[in-house]
Short mmCIF file of C-alpha atoms and ligand atoms in Angstrom, two decimals:
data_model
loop_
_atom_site.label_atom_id
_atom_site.label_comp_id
_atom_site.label_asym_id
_atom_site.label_seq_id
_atom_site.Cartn_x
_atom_site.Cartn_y
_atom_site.Cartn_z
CA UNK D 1 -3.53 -10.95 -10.80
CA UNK D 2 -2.08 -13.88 -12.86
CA UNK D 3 -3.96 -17.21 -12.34
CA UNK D 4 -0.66 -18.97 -11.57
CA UNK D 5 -0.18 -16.58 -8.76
CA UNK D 6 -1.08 -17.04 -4.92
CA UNK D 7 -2.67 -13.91 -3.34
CA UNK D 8 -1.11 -13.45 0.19
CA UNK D 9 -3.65 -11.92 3.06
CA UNK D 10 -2.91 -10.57 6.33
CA UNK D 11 -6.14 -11.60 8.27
CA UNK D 12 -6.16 -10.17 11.21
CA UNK D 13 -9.75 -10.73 13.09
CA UNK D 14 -9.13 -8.87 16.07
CA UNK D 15 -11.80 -8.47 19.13
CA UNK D 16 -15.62 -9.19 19.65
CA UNK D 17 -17.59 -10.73 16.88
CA UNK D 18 -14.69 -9.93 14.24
CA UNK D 19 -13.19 -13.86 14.54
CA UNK D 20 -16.44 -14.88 14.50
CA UNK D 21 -17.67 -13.20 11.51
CA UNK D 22 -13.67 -14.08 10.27
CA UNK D 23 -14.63 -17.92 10.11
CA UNK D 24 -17.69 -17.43 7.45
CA UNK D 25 -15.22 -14.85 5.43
CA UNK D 26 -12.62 -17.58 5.31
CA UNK D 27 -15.20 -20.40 4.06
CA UNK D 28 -16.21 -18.07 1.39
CA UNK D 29 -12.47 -17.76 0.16
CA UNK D 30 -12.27 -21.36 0.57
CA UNK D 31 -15.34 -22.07 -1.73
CA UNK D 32 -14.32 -18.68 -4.59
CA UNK D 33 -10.30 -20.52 -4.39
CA UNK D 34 -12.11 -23.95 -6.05
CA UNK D 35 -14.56 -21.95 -8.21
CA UNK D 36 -12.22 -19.44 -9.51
CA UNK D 37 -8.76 -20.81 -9.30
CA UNK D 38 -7.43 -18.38 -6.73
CA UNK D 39 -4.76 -19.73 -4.33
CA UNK D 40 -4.97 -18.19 -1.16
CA UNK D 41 -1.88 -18.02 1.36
CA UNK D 42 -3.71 -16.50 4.37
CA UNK D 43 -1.78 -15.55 7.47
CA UNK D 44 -3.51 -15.10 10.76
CA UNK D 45 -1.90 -12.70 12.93
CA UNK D 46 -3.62 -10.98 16.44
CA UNK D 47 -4.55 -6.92 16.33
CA UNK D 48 -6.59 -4.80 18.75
CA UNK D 49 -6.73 -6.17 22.16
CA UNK D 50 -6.40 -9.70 21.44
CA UNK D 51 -2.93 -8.53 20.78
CA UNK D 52 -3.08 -6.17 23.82
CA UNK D 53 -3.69 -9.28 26.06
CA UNK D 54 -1.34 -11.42 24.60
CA UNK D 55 1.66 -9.31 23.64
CA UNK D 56 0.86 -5.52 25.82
CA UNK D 57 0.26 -3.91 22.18
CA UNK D 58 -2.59 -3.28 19.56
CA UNK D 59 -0.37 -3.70 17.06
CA UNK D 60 2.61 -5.87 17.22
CA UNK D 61 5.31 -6.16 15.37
CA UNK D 62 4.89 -9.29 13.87
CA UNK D 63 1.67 -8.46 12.85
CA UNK D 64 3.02 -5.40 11.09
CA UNK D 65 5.11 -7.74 9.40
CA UNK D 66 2.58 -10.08 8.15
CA UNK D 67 1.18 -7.17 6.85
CA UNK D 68 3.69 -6.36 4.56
CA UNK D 69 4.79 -8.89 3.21
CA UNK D 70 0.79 -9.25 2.16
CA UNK D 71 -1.21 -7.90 -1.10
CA UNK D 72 -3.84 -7.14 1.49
CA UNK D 73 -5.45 -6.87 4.99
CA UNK D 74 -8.13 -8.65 5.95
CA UNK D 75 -9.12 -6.83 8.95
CA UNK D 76 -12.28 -7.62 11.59
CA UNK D 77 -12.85 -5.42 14.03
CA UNK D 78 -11.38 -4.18 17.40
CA UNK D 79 -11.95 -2.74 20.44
CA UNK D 80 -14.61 -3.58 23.63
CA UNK D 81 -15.03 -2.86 27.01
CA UNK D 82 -12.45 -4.78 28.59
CA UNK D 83 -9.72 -2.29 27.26
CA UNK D 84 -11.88 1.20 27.56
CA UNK D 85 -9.71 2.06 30.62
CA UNK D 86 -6.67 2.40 29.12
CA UNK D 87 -5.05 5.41 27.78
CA UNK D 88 -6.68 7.07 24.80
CA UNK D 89 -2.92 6.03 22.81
CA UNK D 90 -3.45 2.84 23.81
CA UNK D 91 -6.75 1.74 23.16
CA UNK D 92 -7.36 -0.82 20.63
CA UNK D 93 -9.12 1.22 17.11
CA UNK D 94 -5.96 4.24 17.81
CA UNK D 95 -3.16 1.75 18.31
CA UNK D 96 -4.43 -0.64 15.88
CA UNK D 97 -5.90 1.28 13.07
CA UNK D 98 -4.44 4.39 12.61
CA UNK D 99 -0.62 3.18 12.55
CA UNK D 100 -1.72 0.84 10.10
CA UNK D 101 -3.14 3.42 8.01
CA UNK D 102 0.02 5.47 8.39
CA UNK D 103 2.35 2.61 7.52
CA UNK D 104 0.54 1.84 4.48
CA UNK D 105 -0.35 5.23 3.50
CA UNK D 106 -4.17 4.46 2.69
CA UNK D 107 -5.47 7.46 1.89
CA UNK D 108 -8.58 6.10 0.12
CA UNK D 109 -11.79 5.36 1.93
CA UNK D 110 -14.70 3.38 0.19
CA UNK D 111 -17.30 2.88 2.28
CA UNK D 112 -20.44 1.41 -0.16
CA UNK D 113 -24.38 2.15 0.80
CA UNK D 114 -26.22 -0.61 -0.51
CA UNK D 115 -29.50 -0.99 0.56
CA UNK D 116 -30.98 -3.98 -0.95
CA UNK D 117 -35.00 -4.02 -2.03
CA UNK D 118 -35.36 -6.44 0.21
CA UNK D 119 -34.20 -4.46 2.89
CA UNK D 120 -35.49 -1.08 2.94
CA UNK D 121 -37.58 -1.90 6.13
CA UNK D 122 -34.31 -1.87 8.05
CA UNK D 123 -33.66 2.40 6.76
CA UNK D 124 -34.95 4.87 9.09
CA UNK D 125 -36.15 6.51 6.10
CA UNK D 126 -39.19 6.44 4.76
CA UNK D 127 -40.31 3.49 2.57
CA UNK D 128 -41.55 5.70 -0.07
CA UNK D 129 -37.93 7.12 -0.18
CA UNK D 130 -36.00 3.99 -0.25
CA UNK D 131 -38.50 1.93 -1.88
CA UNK D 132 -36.59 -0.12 -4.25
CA UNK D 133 -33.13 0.32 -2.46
CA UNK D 134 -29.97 2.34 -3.33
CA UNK D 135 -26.96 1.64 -3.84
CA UNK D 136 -23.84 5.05 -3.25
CA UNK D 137 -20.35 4.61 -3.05
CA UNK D 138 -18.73 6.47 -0.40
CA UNK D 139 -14.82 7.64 -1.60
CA UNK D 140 -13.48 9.71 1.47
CA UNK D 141 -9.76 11.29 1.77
CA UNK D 142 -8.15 9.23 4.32
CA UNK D 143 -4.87 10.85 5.41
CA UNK D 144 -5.26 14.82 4.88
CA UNK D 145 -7.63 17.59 6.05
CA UNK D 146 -7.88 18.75 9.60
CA UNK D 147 -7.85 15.36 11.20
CA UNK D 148 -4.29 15.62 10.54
CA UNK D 149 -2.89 19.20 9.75
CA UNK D 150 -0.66 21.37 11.87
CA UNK D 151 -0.50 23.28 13.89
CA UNK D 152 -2.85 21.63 15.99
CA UNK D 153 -3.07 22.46 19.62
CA UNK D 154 -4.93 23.36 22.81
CA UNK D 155 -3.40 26.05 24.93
CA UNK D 156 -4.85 28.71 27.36
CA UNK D 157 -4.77 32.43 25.97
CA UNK D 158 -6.28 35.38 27.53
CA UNK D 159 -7.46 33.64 31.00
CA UNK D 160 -9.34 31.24 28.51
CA UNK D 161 -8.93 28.12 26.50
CA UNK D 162 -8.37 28.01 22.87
CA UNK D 163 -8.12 24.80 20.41
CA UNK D 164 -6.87 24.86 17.00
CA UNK D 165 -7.04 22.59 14.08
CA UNK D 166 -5.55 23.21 10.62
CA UNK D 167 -7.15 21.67 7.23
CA UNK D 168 -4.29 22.05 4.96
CA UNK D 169 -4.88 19.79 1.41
CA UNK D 170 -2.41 19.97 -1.44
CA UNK D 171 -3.50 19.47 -5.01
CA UNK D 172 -1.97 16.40 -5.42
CA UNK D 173 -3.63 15.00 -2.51
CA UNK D 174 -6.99 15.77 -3.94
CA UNK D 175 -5.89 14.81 -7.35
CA UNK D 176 -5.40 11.44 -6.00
CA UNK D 177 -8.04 10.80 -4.27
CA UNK D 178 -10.37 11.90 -7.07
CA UNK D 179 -8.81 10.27 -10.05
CA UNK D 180 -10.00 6.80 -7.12
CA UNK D 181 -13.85 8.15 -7.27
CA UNK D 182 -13.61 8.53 -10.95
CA UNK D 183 -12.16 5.08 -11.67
CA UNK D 184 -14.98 3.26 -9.62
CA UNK D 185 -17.54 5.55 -10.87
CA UNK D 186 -16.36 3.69 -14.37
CA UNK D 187 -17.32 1.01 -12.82
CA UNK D 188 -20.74 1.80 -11.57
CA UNK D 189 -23.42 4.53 -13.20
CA UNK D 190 -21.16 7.11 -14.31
CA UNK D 191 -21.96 9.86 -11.37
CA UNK D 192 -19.90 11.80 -9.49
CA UNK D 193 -20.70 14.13 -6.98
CA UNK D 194 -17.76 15.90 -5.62
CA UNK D 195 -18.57 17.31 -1.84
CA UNK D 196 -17.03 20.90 -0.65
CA UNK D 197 -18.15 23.96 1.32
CA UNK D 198 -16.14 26.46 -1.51
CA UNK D 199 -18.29 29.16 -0.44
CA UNK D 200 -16.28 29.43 2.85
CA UNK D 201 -13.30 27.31 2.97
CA UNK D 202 -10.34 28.05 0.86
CA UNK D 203 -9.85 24.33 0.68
CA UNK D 204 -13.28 24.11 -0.74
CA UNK D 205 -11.99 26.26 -3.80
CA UNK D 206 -9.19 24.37 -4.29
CA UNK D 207 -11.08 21.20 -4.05
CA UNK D 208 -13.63 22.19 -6.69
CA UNK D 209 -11.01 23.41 -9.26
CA UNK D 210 -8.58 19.85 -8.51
CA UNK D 211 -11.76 18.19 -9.17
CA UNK D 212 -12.49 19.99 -12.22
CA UNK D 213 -9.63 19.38 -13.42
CA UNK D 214 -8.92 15.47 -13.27
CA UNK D 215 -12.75 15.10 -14.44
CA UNK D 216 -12.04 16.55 -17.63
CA UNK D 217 -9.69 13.40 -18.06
CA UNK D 218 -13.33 11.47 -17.88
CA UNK D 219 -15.52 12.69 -20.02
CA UNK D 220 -18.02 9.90 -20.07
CA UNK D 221 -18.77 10.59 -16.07
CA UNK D 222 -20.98 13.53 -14.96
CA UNK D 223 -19.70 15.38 -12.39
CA UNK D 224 -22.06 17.89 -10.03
CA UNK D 225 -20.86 19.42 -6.76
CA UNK D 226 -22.65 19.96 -3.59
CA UNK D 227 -22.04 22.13 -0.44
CA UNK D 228 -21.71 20.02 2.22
CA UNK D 229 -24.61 20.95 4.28
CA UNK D 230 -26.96 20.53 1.33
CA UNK D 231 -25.78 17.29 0.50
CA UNK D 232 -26.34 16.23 4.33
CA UNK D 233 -29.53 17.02 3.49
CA UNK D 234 -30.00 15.62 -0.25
CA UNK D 235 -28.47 12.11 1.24
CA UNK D 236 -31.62 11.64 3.06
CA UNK D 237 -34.24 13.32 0.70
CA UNK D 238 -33.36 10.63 -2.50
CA UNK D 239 -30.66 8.63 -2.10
CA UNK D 240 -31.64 6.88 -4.89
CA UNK D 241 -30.25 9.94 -6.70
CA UNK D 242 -25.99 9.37 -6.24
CA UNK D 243 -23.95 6.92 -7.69
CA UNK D 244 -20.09 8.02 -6.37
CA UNK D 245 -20.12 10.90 -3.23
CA UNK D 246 -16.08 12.00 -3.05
CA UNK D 247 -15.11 14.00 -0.03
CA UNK D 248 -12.27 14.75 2.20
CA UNK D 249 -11.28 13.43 5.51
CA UNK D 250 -13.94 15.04 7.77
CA UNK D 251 -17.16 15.73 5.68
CA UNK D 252 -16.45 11.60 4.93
CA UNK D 253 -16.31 10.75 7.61
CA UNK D 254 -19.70 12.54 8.66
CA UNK D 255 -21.90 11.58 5.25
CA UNK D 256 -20.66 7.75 5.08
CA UNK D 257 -21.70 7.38 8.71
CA UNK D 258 -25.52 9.05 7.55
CA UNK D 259 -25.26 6.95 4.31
CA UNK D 260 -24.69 3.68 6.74
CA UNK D 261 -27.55 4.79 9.04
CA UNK D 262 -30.04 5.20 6.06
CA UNK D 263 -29.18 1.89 4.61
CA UNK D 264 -30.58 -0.20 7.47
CA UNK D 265 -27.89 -2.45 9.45
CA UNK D 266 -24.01 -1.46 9.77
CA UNK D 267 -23.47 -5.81 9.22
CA UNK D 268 -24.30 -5.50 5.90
CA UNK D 269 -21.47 -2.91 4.91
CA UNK D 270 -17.70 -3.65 4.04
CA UNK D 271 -15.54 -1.07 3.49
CA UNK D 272 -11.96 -0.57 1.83
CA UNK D 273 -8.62 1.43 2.45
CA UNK D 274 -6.54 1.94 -0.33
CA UNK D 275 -3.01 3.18 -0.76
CA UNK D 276 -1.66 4.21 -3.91
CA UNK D 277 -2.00 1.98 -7.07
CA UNK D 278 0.51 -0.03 -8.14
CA UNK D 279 2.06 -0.39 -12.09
CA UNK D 280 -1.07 -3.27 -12.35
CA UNK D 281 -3.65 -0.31 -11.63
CA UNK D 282 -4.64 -2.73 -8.78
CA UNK D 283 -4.10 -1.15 -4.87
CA UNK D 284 -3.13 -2.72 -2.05
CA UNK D 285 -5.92 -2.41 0.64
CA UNK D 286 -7.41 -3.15 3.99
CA UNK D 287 -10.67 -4.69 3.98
CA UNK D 288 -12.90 -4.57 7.18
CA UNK D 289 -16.36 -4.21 8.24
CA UNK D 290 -17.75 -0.82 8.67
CA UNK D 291 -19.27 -1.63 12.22
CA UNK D 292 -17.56 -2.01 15.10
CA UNK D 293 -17.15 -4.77 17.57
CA UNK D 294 -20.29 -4.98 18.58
CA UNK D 295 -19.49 -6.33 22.49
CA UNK D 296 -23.41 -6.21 22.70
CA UNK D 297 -23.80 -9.48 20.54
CA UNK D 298 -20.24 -10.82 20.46
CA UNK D 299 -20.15 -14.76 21.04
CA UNK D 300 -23.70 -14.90 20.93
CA UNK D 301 -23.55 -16.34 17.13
CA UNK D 302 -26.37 -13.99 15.98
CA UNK D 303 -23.74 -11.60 14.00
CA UNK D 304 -24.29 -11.23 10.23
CA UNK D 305 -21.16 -12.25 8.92
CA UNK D 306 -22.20 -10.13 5.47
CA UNK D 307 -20.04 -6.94 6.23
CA UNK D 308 -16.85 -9.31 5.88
CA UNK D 309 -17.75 -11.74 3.49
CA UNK D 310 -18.39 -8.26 0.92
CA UNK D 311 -15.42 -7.04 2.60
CA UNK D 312 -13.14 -10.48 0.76
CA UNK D 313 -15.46 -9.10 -2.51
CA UNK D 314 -14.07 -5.74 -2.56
CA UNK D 315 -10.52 -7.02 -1.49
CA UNK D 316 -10.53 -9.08 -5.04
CA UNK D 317 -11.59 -6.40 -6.90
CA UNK D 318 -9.21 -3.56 -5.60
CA UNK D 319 -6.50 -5.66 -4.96
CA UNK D 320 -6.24 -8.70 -6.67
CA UNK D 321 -8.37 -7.20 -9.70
CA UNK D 322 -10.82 -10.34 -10.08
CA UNK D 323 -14.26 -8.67 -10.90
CA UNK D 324 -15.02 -12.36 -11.63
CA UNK D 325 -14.80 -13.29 -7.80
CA UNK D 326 -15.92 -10.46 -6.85
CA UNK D 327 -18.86 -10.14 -8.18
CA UNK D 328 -19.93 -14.09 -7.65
CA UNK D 329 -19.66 -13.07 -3.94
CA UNK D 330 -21.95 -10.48 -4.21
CA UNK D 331 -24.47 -12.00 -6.27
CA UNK D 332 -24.39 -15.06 -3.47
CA UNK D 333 -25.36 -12.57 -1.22
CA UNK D 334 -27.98 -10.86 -2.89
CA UNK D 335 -29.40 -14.39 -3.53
CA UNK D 336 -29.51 -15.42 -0.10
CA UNK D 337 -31.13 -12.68 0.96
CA UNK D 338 -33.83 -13.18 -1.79
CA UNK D 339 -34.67 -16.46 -0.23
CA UNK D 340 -35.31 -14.90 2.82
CA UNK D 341 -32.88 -15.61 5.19
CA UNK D 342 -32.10 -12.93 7.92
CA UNK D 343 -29.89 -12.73 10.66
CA UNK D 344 -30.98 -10.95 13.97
CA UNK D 345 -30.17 -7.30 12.36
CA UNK D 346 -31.82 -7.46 9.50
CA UNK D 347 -35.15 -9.84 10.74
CA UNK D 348 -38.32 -8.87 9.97
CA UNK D 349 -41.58 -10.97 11.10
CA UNK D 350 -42.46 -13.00 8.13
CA UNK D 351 -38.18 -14.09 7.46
CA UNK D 352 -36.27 -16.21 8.27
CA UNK D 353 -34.20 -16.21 11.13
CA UNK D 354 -30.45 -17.83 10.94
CA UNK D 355 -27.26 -17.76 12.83
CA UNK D 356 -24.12 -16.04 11.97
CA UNK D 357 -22.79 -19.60 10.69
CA UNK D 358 -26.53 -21.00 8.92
CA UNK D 359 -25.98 -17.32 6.91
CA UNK D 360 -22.25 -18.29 5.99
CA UNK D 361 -23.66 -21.83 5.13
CA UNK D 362 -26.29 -20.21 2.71
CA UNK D 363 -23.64 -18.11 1.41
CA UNK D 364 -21.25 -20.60 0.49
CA UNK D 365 -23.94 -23.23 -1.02
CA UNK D 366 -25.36 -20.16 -3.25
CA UNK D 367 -21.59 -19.80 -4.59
P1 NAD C 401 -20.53 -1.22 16.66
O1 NAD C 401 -20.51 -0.98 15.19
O2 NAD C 401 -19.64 -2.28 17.17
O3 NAD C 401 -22.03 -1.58 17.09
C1 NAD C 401 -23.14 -0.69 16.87
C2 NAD C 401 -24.44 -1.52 16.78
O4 NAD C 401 -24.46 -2.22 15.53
C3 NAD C 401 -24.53 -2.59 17.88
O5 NAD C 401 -25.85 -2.72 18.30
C4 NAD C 401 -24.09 -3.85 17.18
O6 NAD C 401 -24.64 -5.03 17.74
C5 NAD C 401 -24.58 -3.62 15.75
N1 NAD C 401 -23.74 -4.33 14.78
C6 NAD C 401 -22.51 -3.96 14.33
N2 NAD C 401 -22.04 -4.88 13.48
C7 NAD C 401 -22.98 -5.86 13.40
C8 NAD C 401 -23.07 -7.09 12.72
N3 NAD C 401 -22.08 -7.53 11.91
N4 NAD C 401 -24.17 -7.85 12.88
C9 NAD C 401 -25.18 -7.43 13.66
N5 NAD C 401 -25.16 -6.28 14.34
C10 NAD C 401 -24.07 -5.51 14.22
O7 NAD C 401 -20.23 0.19 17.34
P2 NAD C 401 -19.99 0.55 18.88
O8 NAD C 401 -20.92 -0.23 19.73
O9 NAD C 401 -20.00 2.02 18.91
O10 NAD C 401 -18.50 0.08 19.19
C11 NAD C 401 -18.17 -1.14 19.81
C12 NAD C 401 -16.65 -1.29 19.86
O11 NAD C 401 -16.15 -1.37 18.50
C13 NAD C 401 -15.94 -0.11 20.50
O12 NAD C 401 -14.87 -0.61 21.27
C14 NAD C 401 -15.43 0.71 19.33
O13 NAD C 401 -14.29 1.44 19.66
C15 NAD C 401 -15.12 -0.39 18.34
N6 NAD C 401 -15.12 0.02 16.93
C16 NAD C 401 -14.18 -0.55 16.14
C17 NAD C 401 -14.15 -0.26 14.78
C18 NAD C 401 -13.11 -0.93 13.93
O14 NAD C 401 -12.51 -1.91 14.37
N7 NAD C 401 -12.89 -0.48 12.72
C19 NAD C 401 -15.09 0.62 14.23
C20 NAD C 401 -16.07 1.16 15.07
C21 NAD C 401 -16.08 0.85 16.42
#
């Protein structure tokens, strides 16, 4: 991105504590635009059922609009129990979420697992595992696989029921979506390891030889594959042990939940969409949270606001390609979290407990 240039965001905060955790993400932009010479043009727009109750959709129109006439989404969170009684269709996360992934074909999911040292208490896992933290990057096919192949169906046959899904994946697919896990592995230690079950799906063999084949167009990464009921397995034994984990849609979707659990509190974890990279190498993206809404907590001021303010870090770095930024934010973090400040999540006995605004405070005065 050229200095000279303003960087237009769609920020869309949606339901439950995702405006309030929205506030502290906008005070960080506010603070890296004076430090860094980045001109925001932010546009607010309503999603999930904010929009719902306003306008009768999860997704309006305008909203859509604002979206593309953005670099990239800034996304909170939706859903909550006020709108669990409508149609499945309707609900907030399947008529917000998913048409936005469709219109902006993001068919890259990177969900980081970083479990800072001064966090491992909050892991299920045993200190002596996670002693020291860990820090995986979860790159997971978005748009392919059997969350989205056909036939797919539900019919009676016999005098019983029958379901069937399809996982269909073409090479280019996977090409793509690899040639994503290799690029950020560039980034990071240099490890990638590519997940399959080739010993029983077809689309496991053609994953493993797509995968072969872009990785010979990196030779400084490693590359090592697991089955994917092993690596369900090595995940938890040393985590310490992966740098990039690439997988498609539905083993993704299963191992970046496990790497969230065993990296202590969902508010500490951003995650990114991509679509396809522009001529700049640089994607356009949506950026949200990888919790929820959390209802439980929502106006209570306790959230951690972390989740979104590393969700504006990764935004800079995939789409506006300031490392510079990006990095500052996440160094602020770290720091604050050095000196001991917790919210409600991540409290332990001898910290110190904050609101969801005294961490955005601590945030912006470390930047
Ligand atoms: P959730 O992630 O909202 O909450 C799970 C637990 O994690 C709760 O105890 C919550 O308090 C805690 N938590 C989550 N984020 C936190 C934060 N920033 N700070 C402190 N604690 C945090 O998951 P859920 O309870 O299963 O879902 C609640 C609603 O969110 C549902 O309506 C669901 O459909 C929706 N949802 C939306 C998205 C999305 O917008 N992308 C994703 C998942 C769930």
């Amino acid at each position: 991105m050229n200095k000279n240039e303003k960087f237009h965001v769609a920020v869309l905060s949606g339901d439950g504590i995702g405006p309030e955790v929205m506030v502290e993400a906008r005070r960080v932009m506010e603070a890296i635009s004076a430090k860094f010479s980045i001109t925001f043009e932010l546009q607010e727009e309503l999603v999930g059922g904010a929009a719902i109750d306003a306008t009768g959709t999860a997704l309006p129109e305008r909203t859509l609009e604002a979206c593309r006439e953005a670099d990239a989404i800034l996304f909170g969170s939706v859903g909550g129990t006020k709108w669990e009684s409508l149609p499945p269709a309707e609900q907030p996360e399947r008529a917000a979420l998913l048409p936005l992934r469709k219109a902006f074909s993001l068919f890259a999911n990177l969900r980081p697992a970083l479990c800072l040292p001064e966090l491992t208490h909050a892991s299920p896992v045993r200190e002596t595992i996670v002693a020291g933290g860990f820090d995986v990057l979860c790159v997971r096919e978005l748009t392919g696989g059997l969350y989205f192949g056909e036939p797919k169906f539900l019919k009676q046959e016999g005098g019983e029921q029958m379901a069937v899904d399809t996982m269909i994946y073409k090479a280019s697919e996977i090409e793509r979506i690899t040639h994503v896990a290799f690029q950020a592995a560039l980034q990071r230690r240099k490890q990638v390891t590519s997940i399959d079950k080739a010993n029983v799906l077809q689309n496991g063999i053609l994953w493993r030889q797509v995968v072969e084949r872009v990785a010979k167009g990196y030779p400084e990464v490693t590359l090592n594959h697991l089955y994917v009921d092993n690596a369900a397995m090595q995940l938890i034994r040393n985590p310490k042990g992966f740098d990039v984990v690439l997988a498609e849609n539905l083993f993704g979707d299963i191992l970046s939940d496990e790497l969230a659990m065993i990296s202590g509190s969902l508010g500490m974890l951003p995650s990114a969409s991509l679509g396809a990279p522009r001529g700049d190498g640089l994607y356009f993206g949506l950026y949200e949270p990888s919790g929820g809404s959390a209802p439980d907590i929502a106006g209570m001021g306790i959230a951690n606001p972390i989740a979104q303010i590393l969700s504006v870090a990764m935004m800079l770095r995939y789409s506006a390609g300031r490392e510079d930024a990006a990095a500052a934010i996440e160094a602020a973090v770290q720091r604050v979290i050095r000196s001991g400040m917790r919210t409600r999540d991540i409290h332990t006995g001898t910290t110190r407990l904050v609101s969801t605004e005294e961490m955005g405070n601590a945030i912006v005065a470390s930047l």
